Amino acid sequence: MTTTRPRPPRILRTRWTPGPTPFALCPVHVSVTDFTARGHVQAGAVALAGLRLRRTWHRTPGALGLWLWADLAGRRSGSVSVWTDEVALKEFVTRPDHLAIVRAHRGRGALRATAWTAEDFDPDEVWSRAHSLITGPTPWPHGPVHLEEA
């Protein structure tokens, strides 16, 4: 009897959206988020909110750029964002427009996130590492954060 492995999720991603901060040869802070909605309608609403928030990216202090991604079948979406440092990421996370999105979807799914520092920004390397997290071969460093707790 042969056992079939589950297929990895099909991940769609946006083009790279640059932030206002020019690249330099220095360390960067990378953040990966993954929101799994309870239903498809909620998943669409979260993805749309992310696309709207991306419109402000060009004026987000400390942002080098980001990709948004989605797994439509899995009701999941998230981001891979690159920052000058952890402080810039924390300032973004506490922005009123970002907090409004988090509050609007609290209790309607589960969120997990992780971050790391890289000595130099290599887009292919960052996306490959993030993709391994998103698709499952690499375990996430922390368990899910339920939005009730966020």
CSV table of C-alpha atoms in Angstrom, one decimal:
chain,number,residue,atom,x,y,z
A,1,MET,CA,0.0,0.0,0.0
A,2,THR,CA,1.4,3.4,-1.0
A,3,THR,CA,0.9,6.4,1.2
A,4,THR,CA,0.4,9.7,-0.5
A,5,ARG,CA,1.9,12.8,1.1
A,6,PRO,CA,-0.3,15.8,1.6
A,7,ARG,CA,0.3,18.4,-1.1
A,8,PRO,CA,2.0,21.5,0.2
A,9,PRO,CA,-0.3,24.5,0.1
A,10,ARG,CA,-0.3,26.6,-3.1
A,11,ILE,CA,1.0,30.0,-2.0
A,12,LEU,CA,0.2,33.1,-4.0
A,13,ARG,CA,2.3,36.2,-3.3
A,14,THR,CA,2.3,39.9,-4.4
A,15,ARG,CA,5.3,41.5,-6.0
A,16,TRP,CA,7.8,43.1,-3.7
A,17,THR,CA,6.5,46.4,-2.4
A,18,PRO,CA,9.4,48.7,-1.4
A,19,GLY,CA,9.2,50.9,1.6
A,20,PRO,CA,10.6,54.4,2.0
A,21,THR,CA,14.0,53.3,3.4
A,22,PRO,CA,16.7,52.7,0.9
A,23,PHE,CA,18.7,49.5,1.1
A,24,ALA,CA,22.2,49.5,2.6
A,25,LEU,CA,24.6,46.8,3.4
A,26,CYS,CA,23.5,46.3,7.0
A,27,PRO,CA,21.5,43.9,9.1
A,28,VAL,CA,17.7,43.8,8.5
A,29,HIS,CA,14.9,42.5,10.7
A,30,VAL,CA,12.4,40.1,8.9
A,31,SER,CA,8.9,39.4,10.1
A,32,VAL,CA,6.6,36.6,8.9
A,33,THR,CA,2.9,36.5,9.8
A,34,ASP,CA,0.3,33.8,9.1
A,35,PHE,CA,-3.4,34.3,9.8
A,36,THR,CA,-5.7,31.3,9.5
A,37,ALA,CA,-9.4,32.4,9.3
A,38,ARG,CA,-12.3,30.3,10.6
A,39,GLY,CA,-14.1,30.8,7.3
A,40,HIS,CA,-13.5,31.8,3.7
A,41,VAL,CA,-15.4,35.1,4.0
A,42,GLN,CA,-13.3,36.1,6.9
A,43,ALA,CA,-10.1,35.0,5.0
A,44,GLY,CA,-11.1,37.3,2.2
A,45,ALA,CA,-11.7,40.2,4.5
A,46,VAL,CA,-8.3,39.8,6.2
A,47,ALA,CA,-6.5,39.5,2.9
A,48,LEU,CA,-8.3,42.6,1.6
A,49,ALA,CA,-7.3,44.5,4.8
A,50,GLY,CA,-3.7,43.6,4.1
A,51,LEU,CA,-3.9,44.8,0.6
A,52,ARG,CA,-5.3,48.1,1.8
A,53,LEU,CA,-2.6,48.5,4.4
A,54,ARG,CA,0.0,47.8,1.8
A,55,ARG,CA,-1.0,51.1,0.1
A,56,THR,CA,0.6,53.0,3.0
A,57,TRP,CA,3.8,51.0,2.8
A,58,HIS,CA,5.8,53.6,0.8
A,59,ARG,CA,5.5,56.0,3.8
A,60,THR,CA,6.0,53.5,6.6
A,61,PRO,CA,9.1,54.5,8.6
A,62,GLY,CA,11.8,51.8,8.8
A,63,ALA,CA,10.1,49.6,6.2
A,64,LEU,CA,12.4,48.2,3.5
A,65,GLY,CA,9.6,46.3,1.8
A,66,LEU,CA,7.2,43.4,1.9
A,67,TRP,CA,5.4,40.6,0.2
A,68,LEU,CA,1.9,39.6,1.0
A,69,TRP,CA,0.9,36.0,0.5
A,70,ALA,CA,-2.2,33.9,0.6
A,71,ASP,CA,-3.2,30.2,0.7
A,72,LEU,CA,-6.8,30.4,-0.6
A,73,ALA,CA,-7.7,26.8,0.0
A,74,GLY,CA,-6.4,26.9,3.5
A,75,ARG,CA,-8.1,30.3,4.4
A,76,ARG,CA,-4.6,31.7,5.3
A,77,SER,CA,-2.8,34.9,4.5
A,78,GLY,CA,0.0,36.9,5.8
A,79,SER,CA,3.1,39.0,5.1
A,80,VAL,CA,6.8,38.8,4.9
A,81,SER,CA,8.1,42.2,5.8
A,82,VAL,CA,11.7,43.5,6.0
A,83,TRP,CA,12.6,46.3,8.4
A,84,THR,CA,15.6,48.4,9.4
A,85,ASP,CA,15.4,47.0,12.9
A,86,GLU,CA,13.0,45.5,15.5
A,87,VAL,CA,12.0,48.9,16.7
A,88,ALA,CA,10.6,49.9,13.3
A,89,LEU,CA,8.5,46.7,13.3
A,90,LYS,CA,7.2,47.4,16.8
A,91,GLU,CA,6.2,50.9,15.8
A,92,PHE,CA,4.3,49.6,12.8
A,93,VAL,CA,2.5,46.9,14.8
A,94,THR,CA,1.2,49.6,17.2
A,95,ARG,CA,0.1,52.0,14.5
A,96,PRO,CA,-3.7,52.8,14.8
A,97,ASP,CA,-4.5,51.5,11.3
A,98,HIS,CA,-2.8,48.2,12.0
A,99,LEU,CA,-4.4,47.9,15.4
A,100,ALA,CA,-7.8,48.5,13.9
A,101,ILE,CA,-7.3,45.6,11.6
A,102,VAL,CA,-6.2,43.3,14.4
A,103,ARG,CA,-9.1,44.3,16.6
A,104,ALA,CA,-11.6,43.9,13.7
A,105,HIS,CA,-10.6,40.3,13.2
A,106,ARG,CA,-9.9,39.3,16.8
A,107,GLY,CA,-11.6,36.0,17.7
A,108,ARG,CA,-12.1,35.1,14.0
A,109,GLY,CA,-9.0,32.9,13.5
A,110,ALA,CA,-5.5,32.2,14.7
A,111,LEU,CA,-2.3,34.2,14.1
A,112,ARG,CA,1.2,33.1,14.3
A,113,ALA,CA,4.3,35.2,13.7
A,114,THR,CA,8.0,35.1,14.0
A,115,ALA,CA,11.0,37.3,13.2
A,116,TRP,CA,14.7,37.1,12.7
A,117,THR,CA,17.7,39.3,12.0
A,118,ALA,CA,19.7,38.8,8.8
A,119,GLU,CA,23.2,40.3,8.3
A,120,ASP,CA,22.4,41.3,4.7
A,121,PHE,CA,19.1,41.3,2.8
A,122,ASP,CA,19.0,38.6,0.1
A,123,PRO,CA,15.4,38.6,-1.2
A,124,ASP,CA,15.6,35.0,-2.5
A,125,GLU,CA,17.0,33.7,0.8
A,126,VAL,CA,14.4,35.6,2.9
A,127,TRP,CA,11.5,34.4,0.8
A,128,SER,CA,12.8,30.8,0.8
A,129,ARG,CA,13.1,30.7,4.6
A,130,ALA,CA,9.6,32.3,4.9
A,131,HIS,CA,8.1,29.9,2.4
A,132,SER,CA,9.4,27.0,4.3
A,133,LEU,CA,7.6,28.3,7.4
A,134,ILE,CA,4.4,29.0,5.5
A,135,THR,CA,4.3,25.7,3.7
A,136,GLY,CA,5.2,23.5,6.6
A,137,PRO,CA,8.6,21.9,6.2
A,138,THR,CA,10.2,24.2,8.8
A,139,PRO,CA,8.5,24.3,12.2
A,140,TRP,CA,7.6,27.7,13.6
A,141,PRO,CA,9.6,28.8,16.6
A,142,HIS,CA,6.5,29.6,18.6
A,143,GLY,CA,3.0,28.2,18.7
A,144,PRO,CA,-0.1,30.0,17.4
A,145,VAL,CA,-1.1,33.3,19.0
A,146,HIS,CA,-4.9,33.4,19.1
A,147,LEU,CA,-6.3,36.8,18.4
A,148,GLU,CA,-8.2,36.8,21.6
A,149,GLU,CA,-4.7,37.0,23.2
A,150,ALA,CA,-3.1,39.5,20.7
